[in-house]
XYZ file of C-alpha atoms in Angstrom:
708
model
C -30.443 -66.370 -50.171
C -28.660 -63.255 -48.817
C -27.808 -60.521 -51.296
C -24.294 -59.748 -52.479
C -24.327 -56.532 -50.423
C -25.265 -58.447 -47.272
C -22.526 -61.017 -47.912
C -19.961 -58.251 -48.469
C -21.036 -56.560 -45.252
C -20.729 -59.837 -43.347
C -17.297 -60.536 -44.828
C -16.191 -56.983 -44.094
C -17.225 -57.207 -40.441
C -15.489 -60.564 -40.063
C -12.359 -59.190 -41.745
C -12.321 -56.140 -39.487
C -12.598 -58.262 -36.343
C -9.839 -60.487 -37.699
C -7.600 -57.471 -38.346
C -8.260 -56.148 -34.837
C -7.406 -59.527 -33.313
C -4.247 -59.799 -35.433
C -3.191 -56.286 -34.381
C -3.495 -57.224 -30.717
C -1.648 -60.510 -31.321
C 1.248 -58.779 -33.101
C 1.449 -56.195 -30.316
C 1.603 -58.895 -27.629
C 4.182 -60.923 -29.579
C 6.409 -57.881 -30.128
C 6.238 -56.840 -26.479
C 7.032 -60.390 -25.369
C 10.062 -60.553 -27.678
C 11.366 -57.164 -26.503
C 10.810 -57.853 -22.795
C 12.508 -61.255 -23.099
C 15.845 -59.679 -24.025
C 18.372 -59.668 -21.143
C 18.904 -56.347 -19.374
C 21.360 -55.206 -16.717
C 21.529 -52.360 -14.209
C 23.445 -50.062 -16.542
C 23.207 -48.805 -20.092
C 25.843 -49.134 -22.800
C 26.100 -46.268 -25.300
C 28.301 -46.075 -28.402
C 29.815 -42.689 -29.215
C 33.108 -41.352 -30.588
C 34.157 -44.873 -31.690
C 34.020 -46.076 -28.091
C 31.545 -47.678 -25.693
C 30.463 -45.891 -22.520
C 28.625 -47.142 -19.459
C 26.019 -44.866 -17.862
C 24.539 -45.670 -14.458
C 22.735 -42.845 -12.721
C 25.111 -39.862 -12.669
C 28.162 -41.921 -13.621
C 29.541 -42.273 -17.147
C 32.815 -43.960 -18.091
C 34.526 -45.479 -21.120
C 34.348 -49.279 -21.104
C 37.589 -51.180 -21.739
C 36.381 -54.706 -21.082
C 33.558 -57.003 -19.997
C 33.781 -60.313 -18.173
C 31.772 -62.880 -16.229
C 31.884 -66.651 -15.722
C 30.391 -67.251 -19.176
C 33.007 -65.125 -21.024
C 36.365 -64.479 -19.416
C 37.075 -61.198 -21.228
C 35.385 -59.284 -24.028
C 36.460 -55.924 -25.413
C 33.343 -54.077 -26.656
C 33.398 -51.950 -29.794
C 31.132 -49.123 -30.928
C 29.892 -51.268 -33.827
C 28.453 -53.765 -31.319
C 25.787 -51.229 -30.345
C 24.960 -49.727 -33.747
C 21.133 -49.440 -34.053
C 21.088 -50.612 -37.682
C 23.676 -53.301 -38.441
C 22.735 -53.272 -42.147
C 24.377 -49.841 -42.402
C 27.791 -51.470 -41.894
C 29.957 -51.033 -45.014
C 30.586 -54.693 -45.935
C 29.334 -58.218 -45.400
C 32.572 -58.990 -43.534
C 31.771 -56.268 -41.013
C 28.217 -57.570 -40.805
C 29.363 -61.171 -40.147
C 31.786 -59.943 -37.498
C 28.924 -58.042 -35.857
C 26.756 -61.196 -35.767
C 29.545 -63.308 -34.274
C 30.237 -60.717 -31.575
C 26.476 -60.581 -30.859
C 26.695 -64.309 -30.129
C 29.446 -63.666 -27.561
C 27.533 -60.809 -25.936
C 24.362 -62.912 -25.845
C 26.244 -65.779 -24.127
C 27.627 -63.310 -21.599
C 24.125 -61.876 -21.038
C 22.867 -65.276 -19.874
C 24.778 -64.875 -16.602
C 23.575 -63.182 -13.430
C 26.026 -60.300 -13.664
C 28.572 -58.611 -15.929
C 31.784 -57.096 -14.620
C 32.582 -53.870 -16.455
C 36.138 -52.550 -16.635
C 36.191 -48.752 -16.789
C 39.123 -46.666 -18.018
C 40.501 -44.792 -15.015
C 37.684 -45.815 -12.674
C 36.762 -48.706 -10.375
C 35.263 -51.892 -11.752
C 31.443 -51.981 -11.925
C 29.361 -55.119 -11.487
C 26.027 -54.925 -13.342
C 23.286 -57.224 -12.075
C 20.780 -58.818 -14.418
C 17.251 -57.506 -13.881
C 13.837 -58.063 -15.449
C 13.032 -55.795 -18.375
C 9.747 -53.895 -17.921
C 7.614 -51.775 -20.212
C 8.999 -48.619 -18.588
C 12.483 -49.666 -19.760
C 11.442 -49.590 -23.427
C 12.794 -46.501 -25.186
C 11.345 -44.373 -28.013
C 13.532 -46.416 -30.379
C 11.154 -49.283 -29.598
C 7.823 -47.485 -29.307
C 8.145 -45.373 -32.465
C 8.342 -48.253 -34.989
C 6.037 -50.519 -33.004
C 3.185 -48.021 -32.684
C 3.648 -46.912 -36.289
C 3.535 -50.480 -37.573
C 0.425 -51.411 -35.594
C -1.441 -48.222 -36.565
C -0.610 -48.746 -40.225
C -1.660 -52.401 -40.112
C -5.002 -51.634 -38.480
C -5.806 -48.750 -40.854
C -4.899 -50.867 -43.874
C -7.037 -53.719 -42.598
C -9.923 -51.359 -41.906
C -9.893 -49.938 -45.439
C -9.638 -53.456 -46.875
C -12.545 -54.650 -44.706
C -14.751 -51.868 -46.102
C -14.161 -53.037 -49.706
C -12.672 -56.544 -49.481
C -13.269 -57.495 -53.131
C -11.285 -54.621 -54.672
C -7.701 -55.147 -55.796
C -6.658 -51.659 -54.722
C -7.674 -52.225 -51.073
C -5.924 -55.598 -51.072
C -2.744 -53.940 -52.291
C -3.110 -51.340 -49.553
C -3.390 -54.139 -46.987
C -0.246 -55.823 -48.361
C 1.470 -52.454 -48.052
C 0.366 -52.149 -44.428
C 1.489 -55.696 -43.650
C 4.915 -55.083 -45.170
C 5.460 -51.895 -43.217
C 4.281 -53.550 -40.001
C 6.614 -56.568 -40.124
C 9.513 -54.292 -41.029
C 8.706 -51.949 -38.148
C 8.028 -54.587 -35.484
C 11.178 -56.572 -36.248
C 13.280 -53.411 -36.136
C 11.637 -52.374 -32.855
C 12.924 -55.563 -31.209
C 16.544 -55.600 -32.410
C 16.987 -51.825 -32.722
C 16.166 -51.179 -29.060
C 18.146 -54.140 -27.651
C 19.762 -53.377 -24.265
C 22.851 -55.532 -24.940
C 22.450 -58.349 -27.476
C 19.997 -60.534 -29.386
C 20.391 -64.270 -29.884
C 22.028 -64.635 -33.367
C 19.352 -66.832 -34.972
C 16.601 -64.538 -33.722
C 18.586 -61.520 -34.884
C 19.049 -62.900 -38.406
C 15.348 -63.791 -38.605
C 14.391 -60.271 -37.534
C 16.705 -58.786 -40.183
C 15.100 -60.943 -42.889
C 11.649 -59.754 -41.801
C 12.832 -56.142 -41.732
C 14.254 -56.251 -45.258
C 11.350 -58.273 -46.674
C 8.783 -55.926 -45.141
C 10.541 -52.836 -46.499
C 10.697 -54.392 -49.977
C 7.008 -55.392 -49.812
C 6.145 -51.834 -48.761
C 7.820 -50.490 -51.906
C 6.510 -53.036 -54.419
C 2.939 -52.780 -53.107
C 2.923 -48.973 -53.449
C 4.196 -49.304 -57.014
C 1.536 -51.921 -57.795
C -1.180 -49.742 -56.276
C -0.138 -46.660 -58.253
C -0.252 -48.683 -61.453
C -4.038 -49.063 -61.082
C -5.121 -46.167 -58.833
C -6.518 -43.488 -59.021
C -6.621 -44.302 -62.766
C -5.755 -47.707 -64.177
C -2.497 -47.233 -66.082
C -1.998 -50.937 -66.769
C -3.740 -54.260 -66.219
C -4.210 -55.825 -62.813
C -1.891 -58.680 -63.795
C 1.031 -56.290 -64.234
C 0.232 -54.787 -60.847
C 0.308 -58.249 -59.256
C 3.590 -58.977 -61.015
C 5.030 -55.818 -59.485
C 3.722 -56.856 -56.056
C 5.362 -60.296 -56.199
C 8.657 -58.852 -57.423
C 9.359 -58.682 -53.695
C 10.289 -62.391 -53.851
C 13.403 -62.044 -56.076
C 14.426 -58.957 -54.086
C 14.353 -60.921 -50.815
C 16.149 -63.881 -52.427
C 18.857 -61.594 -53.824
C 19.261 -59.970 -50.412
C 19.659 -63.316 -48.646
C 22.091 -64.556 -51.296
C 24.106 -61.357 -50.792
C 23.746 -60.246 -54.396
C 22.965 -56.607 -53.548
C 26.585 -55.616 -52.886
C 26.404 -54.786 -49.179
C 24.220 -55.380 -46.105
C 22.528 -52.075 -46.889
C 21.787 -53.010 -50.502
C 18.090 -52.902 -49.698
C 18.452 -49.137 -49.182
C 19.385 -48.883 -52.860
C 16.313 -50.957 -53.745
C 14.188 -48.644 -51.608
C 15.672 -45.672 -53.449
C 14.745 -47.210 -56.807
C 11.241 -47.829 -55.473
C 11.023 -44.183 -54.407
C 11.968 -43.002 -57.902
C 9.383 -45.370 -59.362
C 6.742 -44.032 -56.976
C 7.486 -40.449 -57.995
C 7.357 -41.432 -61.673
C 3.994 -43.167 -61.278
C 2.621 -40.185 -59.357
C 3.622 -37.983 -62.298
C 1.945 -40.405 -64.723
C -1.206 -40.436 -62.591
C -1.172 -36.629 -62.526
C -1.369 -36.649 -66.323
C -4.026 -39.384 -66.367
C -6.261 -37.598 -63.824
C -6.040 -34.104 -65.301
C -9.735 -34.298 -66.326
C -10.847 -36.309 -63.275
C -11.302 -34.067 -60.194
C -11.907 -36.963 -57.806
C -8.928 -38.898 -59.081
C -6.781 -35.775 -58.871
C -7.929 -35.150 -55.277
C -7.039 -38.731 -54.297
C -3.662 -38.242 -55.943
C -3.154 -35.021 -53.979
C -3.520 -36.922 -50.689
C -0.938 -39.427 -51.871
C 1.415 -36.974 -53.557
C 1.652 -34.604 -50.607
C 2.196 -37.419 -48.106
C 4.853 -39.089 -50.268
C 6.601 -35.770 -50.827
C 6.625 -34.906 -47.126
C 7.578 -38.388 -45.961
C 10.326 -38.762 -48.546
C 11.752 -35.297 -47.937
C 11.707 -35.821 -44.162
C 13.464 -39.181 -44.392
C 16.017 -37.983 -46.944
C 16.730 -34.976 -44.724
C 17.488 -37.267 -41.772
C 19.722 -39.475 -43.930
C 21.536 -36.446 -45.363
C 22.200 -34.925 -41.951
C 23.649 -38.167 -40.603
C 25.688 -38.655 -43.778
C 27.111 -35.130 -43.477
C 27.993 -35.842 -39.870
C 30.178 -38.701 -41.112
C 28.459 -41.351 -38.979
C 25.609 -42.928 -40.916
C 25.663 -45.962 -38.600
C 24.379 -43.768 -35.762
C 21.188 -43.010 -37.681
C 18.157 -44.418 -35.786
C 15.927 -46.059 -38.363
C 13.043 -45.694 -35.920
C 12.701 -42.093 -37.103
C 12.133 -43.334 -40.636
C 8.913 -45.012 -39.610
C 7.376 -41.676 -38.679
C 7.995 -40.632 -42.285
C 6.513 -43.919 -43.490
C 3.461 -43.265 -41.309
C 2.927 -39.937 -43.096
C 3.191 -41.672 -46.480
C 0.839 -44.441 -45.444
C -1.823 -42.107 -44.051
C -1.881 -40.252 -47.365
C -2.129 -43.580 -49.171
C -4.998 -44.738 -46.943
C -6.843 -41.415 -47.347
C -6.485 -41.685 -51.118
C -7.675 -45.299 -51.380
C -10.564 -44.823 -48.927
C -11.401 -41.548 -50.753
C -11.529 -39.809 -47.367
C -12.956 -36.277 -47.725
C -11.547 -35.839 -51.199
C -13.081 -32.382 -51.405
C -10.693 -31.172 -48.661
C -7.565 -32.620 -50.227
C -6.653 -29.421 -52.050
C -7.003 -27.182 -49.005
C -5.048 -29.543 -46.764
C -2.365 -30.017 -49.392
C -1.706 -26.293 -49.549
C -1.758 -25.954 -45.763
C 0.722 -28.787 -45.290
C 3.019 -27.630 -48.071
C 2.956 -24.028 -46.839
C 3.884 -25.059 -43.292
C 6.524 -27.513 -44.511
C 8.052 -24.866 -46.756
C 8.085 -22.412 -43.845
C 9.948 -24.946 -41.693
C 12.489 -25.681 -44.446
C 13.068 -21.977 -45.109
C 13.484 -21.268 -41.408
C 16.073 -24.037 -40.962
C 17.931 -22.999 -44.127
C 18.013 -19.308 -43.152
C 19.102 -20.102 -39.615
C 21.897 -22.380 -40.858
C 23.046 -19.814 -43.440
C 23.187 -17.037 -40.857
C 25.149 -19.220 -38.430
C 27.614 -20.865 -40.814
C 27.906 -18.236 -43.565
C 27.269 -14.908 -41.837
C 28.834 -16.201 -38.578
C 26.035 -14.883 -36.383
C 25.364 -16.345 -32.974
C 22.593 -18.902 -32.639
C 20.152 -16.582 -30.840
C 20.541 -13.595 -33.244
C 20.412 -15.952 -36.231
C 17.164 -17.520 -35.017
C 15.641 -14.076 -34.394
C 16.573 -12.787 -37.857
C 15.307 -15.980 -39.518
C 11.970 -15.695 -37.708
C 11.600 -12.041 -38.760
C 12.371 -12.868 -42.394
C 9.791 -15.662 -42.370
C 7.187 -13.477 -40.644
C 7.548 -10.401 -42.874
C 8.620 -12.076 -46.106
C 7.224 -15.557 -46.470
C 3.942 -15.339 -44.546
C 2.464 -12.422 -46.590
C 3.444 -14.248 -49.784
C 1.833 -17.429 -48.457
C -1.414 -15.602 -47.659
C -1.505 -14.103 -51.150
C -0.985 -17.486 -52.774
C -3.659 -19.003 -50.516
C -6.230 -16.406 -51.545
C -5.353 -16.750 -55.217
C -4.956 -20.512 -55.556
C -7.252 -21.952 -52.876
C -9.972 -19.472 -51.989
C -10.459 -18.541 -55.641
C -13.516 -16.327 -56.134
C -14.551 -16.189 -52.500
C -16.612 -13.020 -52.027
C -15.859 -10.489 -49.349
C -18.629 -9.327 -47.016
C -19.465 -6.232 -49.064
C -19.796 -8.121 -52.350
C -21.780 -10.890 -50.670
C -24.198 -8.367 -49.160
C -24.632 -6.563 -52.498
C -25.325 -9.829 -54.352
C -27.845 -10.877 -51.719
C -29.669 -7.530 -51.888
C -29.825 -7.705 -55.676
C -31.628 -11.050 -55.479
C -33.855 -10.019 -52.554
C -35.180 -6.932 -54.360
C -35.557 -8.653 -57.728
C -39.081 -9.604 -58.855
C -40.096 -12.962 -57.439
C -40.178 -14.453 -60.943
C -36.535 -13.479 -61.527
C -34.982 -14.578 -58.225
C -34.413 -18.188 -59.271
C -32.553 -17.152 -62.439
C -30.448 -14.552 -60.634
C -29.555 -17.056 -57.896
C -28.466 -19.621 -60.491
C -26.438 -16.979 -62.368
C -24.678 -15.920 -59.153
C -23.721 -19.515 -58.337
C -22.528 -20.073 -61.889
C -20.346 -16.976 -61.744
C -18.853 -17.948 -58.396
C -17.974 -21.579 -59.063
C -18.081 -22.057 -62.861
C -19.744 -25.490 -62.646
C -20.128 -27.565 -65.779
C -23.798 -28.151 -64.960
C -26.504 -26.441 -62.905
C -29.567 -28.691 -62.697
C -32.922 -28.433 -60.954
C -33.675 -31.657 -59.071
C -36.696 -32.747 -57.005
C -36.667 -32.255 -53.246
C -36.180 -29.301 -50.917
C -32.936 -28.610 -49.044
C -32.531 -25.935 -46.395
C -28.773 -25.435 -46.746
C -25.913 -26.223 -49.101
C -24.616 -29.795 -48.858
C -21.625 -31.458 -50.533
C -22.385 -34.695 -52.396
C -20.564 -37.152 -54.618
C -17.195 -36.710 -52.847
C -17.172 -33.026 -53.749
C -18.239 -33.379 -57.384
C -21.711 -31.985 -56.603
C -23.027 -29.243 -54.357
C -26.758 -29.304 -53.628
C -28.161 -25.873 -52.776
C -31.621 -24.449 -51.973
C -33.799 -23.042 -54.730
C -36.561 -20.448 -54.971
C -38.772 -22.970 -56.776
C -40.913 -24.908 -54.257
C -40.213 -28.633 -54.172
C -36.897 -28.248 -55.993
C -33.235 -27.709 -55.254
C -30.237 -26.981 -57.458
C -27.362 -29.359 -58.090
C -24.079 -27.764 -59.131
C -21.650 -30.256 -60.683
C -17.887 -30.155 -61.301
C -16.745 -26.633 -60.362
C -13.974 -24.681 -62.091
C -15.113 -26.036 -65.461
C -14.597 -29.614 -64.313
C -11.120 -29.078 -62.860
C -11.999 -28.988 -59.160
C -14.214 -30.237 -56.350
C -16.550 -28.465 -53.975
C -15.132 -28.177 -50.474
C -16.139 -26.818 -47.067
C -15.125 -23.296 -48.117
C -17.598 -23.261 -51.013
C -20.248 -24.980 -48.900
C -19.866 -22.378 -46.156
C -19.920 -19.521 -48.684
C -23.220 -20.685 -50.219
C -24.754 -21.188 -46.785
C -23.888 -17.626 -45.806
C -25.277 -16.245 -49.060
C -28.506 -18.214 -48.787
C -28.938 -17.164 -45.156
C -28.621 -13.501 -46.161
C -31.015 -13.891 -49.081
C -33.547 -15.968 -47.166
C -33.596 -13.460 -44.300
C -33.926 -10.560 -46.736
C -36.782 -12.167 -48.671
C -38.578 -13.035 -45.427
C -38.244 -9.431 -44.224
C -39.396 -8.023 -47.556
C -42.394 -10.339 -47.654
C -43.328 -9.349 -44.099
C -43.163 -5.681 -45.105
C -45.252 -6.333 -48.208
C -47.868 -8.201 -46.175
C -48.172 -5.247 -43.813
C -48.327 -2.755 -46.675
C -50.903 -4.878 -48.476
C -53.079 -5.023 -45.381
C -52.928 -1.238 -45.096
C -53.704 -0.792 -48.798
C -56.651 -3.155 -48.459
C -58.007 -1.054 -45.601
C -57.666 2.193 -47.589
C -59.128 0.567 -50.712
C -62.056 -0.766 -48.704
C -62.690 2.720 -47.326
C -62.550 4.225 -50.833
C -64.912 1.599 -52.166
C -67.368 1.603 -49.276
C -67.392 5.295 -48.359
C -66.349 7.441 -51.319
C -67.771 4.990 -53.865
C -71.067 4.801 -52.008
C -71.326 8.613 -51.887
C -70.625 8.882 -55.630
C -73.222 6.206 -56.314
C -75.765 8.131 -54.244
C -74.936 11.310 -56.149
C -75.309 9.455 -59.434
C -78.892 8.578 -58.558
C -79.933 12.258 -58.343
C -77.525 13.790 -60.882
C -78.695 15.562 -64.016
C -77.630 14.646 -67.526
C -74.570 16.897 -67.490
C -73.272 15.735 -64.108
C -74.025 12.021 -64.467
C -71.141 11.221 -66.925
C -68.675 12.982 -64.644
C -69.841 11.005 -61.615
C -69.803 7.743 -63.598
C -66.220 8.426 -64.681
C -65.218 9.272 -61.110
C -66.878 6.090 -59.835
C -65.006 4.022 -62.434
C -61.743 5.694 -61.396
C -62.453 4.911 -57.739
C -62.986 1.268 -58.606
C -59.811 1.194 -60.704
C -57.851 2.876 -57.917
C -59.186 0.419 -55.345
C -58.175 -2.494 -57.524
C -54.733 -0.955 -58.081
C -54.154 -0.440 -54.365
C -55.007 -4.063 -53.722
C -52.745 -5.148 -56.588
C -55.393 -7.741 -57.355
C -57.321 -8.716 -60.430
C -60.774 -7.334 -61.247
C -63.701 -9.031 -63.040
C -63.374 -8.406 -66.768
C -67.114 -8.027 -67.364
C -67.337 -5.311 -64.669
C -64.391 -3.419 -66.122
C -65.861 -3.615 -69.639
C -69.246 -2.482 -68.329
C -67.678 0.623 -66.778
C -65.687 1.370 -69.934
C -68.792 0.829 -72.100
C -70.906 3.140 -69.935
C -68.285 5.892 -70.034
C -67.789 5.595 -73.819
C -71.534 5.529 -74.457
C -72.046 8.732 -72.482
C -69.264 10.590 -74.266
C -70.276 9.407 -77.758
C -73.950 10.152 -77.121
C -73.045 13.705 -76.073
C -71.151 14.066 -79.390
C -74.091 12.709 -81.421
C -72.408 9.424 -82.334
C -74.253 6.117 -82.018
C -72.607 3.164 -80.186
C -73.193 -0.524 -80.894
C -71.553 -2.550 -78.060
C -72.932 -5.847 -76.835
C -72.302 -6.529 -73.087
C -69.987 -9.433 -72.105
C -70.802 -12.138 -69.567
C -67.524 -13.755 -68.423
C -65.719 -15.126 -65.360
C -62.356 -13.886 -66.603
C -60.294 -11.439 -64.547
C -57.857 -8.728 -65.503
C -54.980 -7.357 -63.414
C -54.383 -3.714 -62.659
C -51.800 -3.043 -65.392
C -54.051 -4.567 -68.046
C -57.097 -2.780 -66.620
C -55.263 0.546 -66.726
C -54.167 -0.064 -70.321
C -57.707 -1.038 -71.370
C -59.473 1.928 -69.719
C -56.898 4.481 -70.903
C -56.768 2.972 -74.389
C -60.538 3.053 -74.956
C -60.666 6.630 -73.646
C -57.930 7.669 -76.089
C -59.690 5.959 -79.011
C -63.075 7.534 -78.151
C -61.416 10.958 -77.852
C -59.868 10.577 -81.329
C -63.210 9.494 -82.818
C -64.988 12.518 -81.329
C -62.282 14.989 -82.367
C -61.140 13.782 -85.786
C -63.290 11.086 -87.396
C -66.570 12.795 -88.297
C -68.188 9.386 -87.751
C -71.873 8.747 -87.177
C -71.547 5.297 -85.616
C -69.043 3.234 -83.641
C -69.225 -0.569 -83.474
C -67.391 -2.464 -80.703
C -66.925 -6.252 -80.880
C -65.673 -8.241 -77.872
C -64.218 -11.738 -78.196
C -62.586 -14.041 -75.625
C -60.233 -16.497 -77.322
C -56.775 -16.953 -75.811
C -57.214 -13.545 -74.249
C -59.431 -10.510 -74.732
C -59.786 -9.048 -78.228
C -61.624 -5.711 -78.419
C -62.279 -4.284 -81.920
C -63.429 -0.640 -82.188
C -64.473 0.516 -85.678
C -66.010 3.828 -86.822
C -67.487 4.924 -90.163
C -65.596 8.198 -90.306
C -63.195 9.613 -92.845
C -60.120 7.652 -91.712
C -56.502 8.820 -91.889
C -53.014 7.785 -92.963
C -51.857 5.315 -90.306
C -48.212 6.226 -91.064
C -48.851 9.795 -89.883
C -49.912 9.207 -86.302
C -48.010 11.919 -84.450
C -50.183 13.975 -82.171
C -53.173 11.635 -81.933
C -51.844 9.399 -79.124
C -51.841 6.171 -81.144
C -48.069 5.424 -80.753
C -48.513 5.684 -76.989
C -51.424 3.255 -77.270
C -49.177 0.598 -78.790
C -46.529 1.139 -76.099
C -49.085 0.968 -73.286
C -50.588 -2.323 -74.481
C -47.183 -3.841 -75.148
C -46.129 -3.058 -71.561
C -49.291 -4.806 -70.313
C -48.449 -7.958 -72.257
C -50.759 -7.320 -75.201
C -50.713 -5.398 -78.457
C -52.705 -2.780 -80.413
C -53.251 -2.873 -84.199
C -54.564 0.110 -86.212
C -55.913 0.090 -89.758
C -57.761 2.696 -91.831
C -59.945 2.440 -94.910
C -63.569 3.405 -94.721
C -63.177 4.719 -91.211
C -60.656 3.535 -88.638
C -60.466 0.099 -87.003
C -58.452 -0.394 -83.797
C -57.937 -3.925 -82.437
C -56.819 -4.272 -78.817
C -55.585 -7.582 -77.394
C -54.814 -8.402 -73.743
C -54.164 -11.688 -71.917
C -56.754 -12.526 -69.259
C -57.179 -15.274 -66.668
C -60.112 -17.494 -65.782
C -60.417 -17.848 -62.008
C -62.778 -17.527 -59.042
C -62.834 -14.159 -57.295
C -63.208 -13.324 -53.638
C -63.203 -10.292 -51.388
C -62.541 -6.936 -53.007
C -61.931 -8.558 -56.394
C -65.662 -8.989 -56.812
C -66.553 -5.378 -56.295
C -69.918 -4.259 -57.500
């Protein structure tokens, strides 16, 4: 039995093919309906409350039409209004429909005789209507409706079981039938058959109402569910009483649906505000709302601007509703982006870009109009002044707001270079912490987590909630979640910023490691020469030295070995180091007449240079104090390996007050061992007892580590 995912994928593919086929079918049907309308060899245009005929270079005012079907018809400007539902009353609307019937009957003939005021009579021949005859008043709503329908169907096909995508598809269907019906009757060359015209008007009004109710229903449950799905469905099907009321002429006028659309717009804005409150702690929901809010704001403002301009001109009937569908397309694209959650992490950046450009356009138009109508400047000077004011006033302000509100804490090149250098030159054990601290300071994420798996560059995940970045720990990467303390999303700007930082740091670390490899190779060569040449010569001299010279040569040989180990920055065998220290101490104590009891140590442990230096210097300091101050006859040294090296040096001398240690080097002893990761404890009773502790490592040696 196929899985639920496989079934959903199969249903989605079938739905998408069905939507594509339906889109093509609606396109063909609309073109057929538009091309079937009768057309003649001239164009009638309504302007200044009159009808004009334009044919080529000729234009004249029409006083009458006639042909064998209709003896005489006096055309009126209202006969050619693009949107009959903008007529003031139902009586005017009914008169328009009846006159359309007369014009349609006349259009069935082979010609129309046109009577022109003050000009000869023109005979217009009927001719086939072709695609090239279709005007933008047809193409604008048709293309918009088909695009919207296909996008809505595509989003629904991706997630066919979700209520929100179904509502989006209803929204697309409503806008499409409203647009396609208006494309046919709004771009008519002369007339539309009355029954077809009335059917197209019903579809136009029903589609517009469905567009509004479906957006309201969608916003009731998305991005956050404000109410139950049943209430959303009730809102969706409220389109039925609206259509019934419109057909029963209960809305007051033919354009009563415009009032309904206005109420829907207010409801949409109210629900957007409610969603803004509901998503204040949900970055992804807020980003989806940004797509929708910006598109609704732009589309609504654009459409209301067109309506206002035509209303101010005093001729609202001349307003081409085809332009409205471009505004609806903007709204729908934002709606589709929000529901499909398309690149939510870029919503904020795009919102500011769109709003900034829209505000610039509005300011430019307002300034230009004010300079022309208030300051009485000419059009060219007014446009120039408006452009200068926008360029030197608004644009700098826009850039400042962009840097402050959108770019946030984006680092400049100097700060980025300094931060990268700080991490590059940090100790290898500290780089991971410094890198995490830098990212935390830049983006203020709620969480920074180490996760398995290497990544080579920053990558956005989880629709912008997470940003996965490289780490200095092998086999791991870092996941930064919910930037700006959970109030934002990661976007391309942050992704690009981290990639640049990591590239700088990675290149710097690679260069530093290459330098250190070269320096280490050179140190190894020098250390090998010291060990093989100088050490060998000292060893030869030790074989023939007298009793006074031998301790000096032994000490020099031990220093050569310590220096070689230090230059290699590698660990040395602990038993060899202790043997050298024991031999040196024995020689010095024997010369002072003090006996030494120190059992040799056989161990595979190793000790690094810092610990070796602390151990050698510490034992020398202790032996010097015993010789100078203790008056002891014997020194006993005990060596124990248990969670590190513990070396206890005790003498049988006169002791001293451990609180009065100035001048004998013991405070420096504690500091030296603490810096090497160990500690030194001093006690005094019958003699003095010094306990030294250092961490050591058990491992196999090779090369210069195993010097002999």
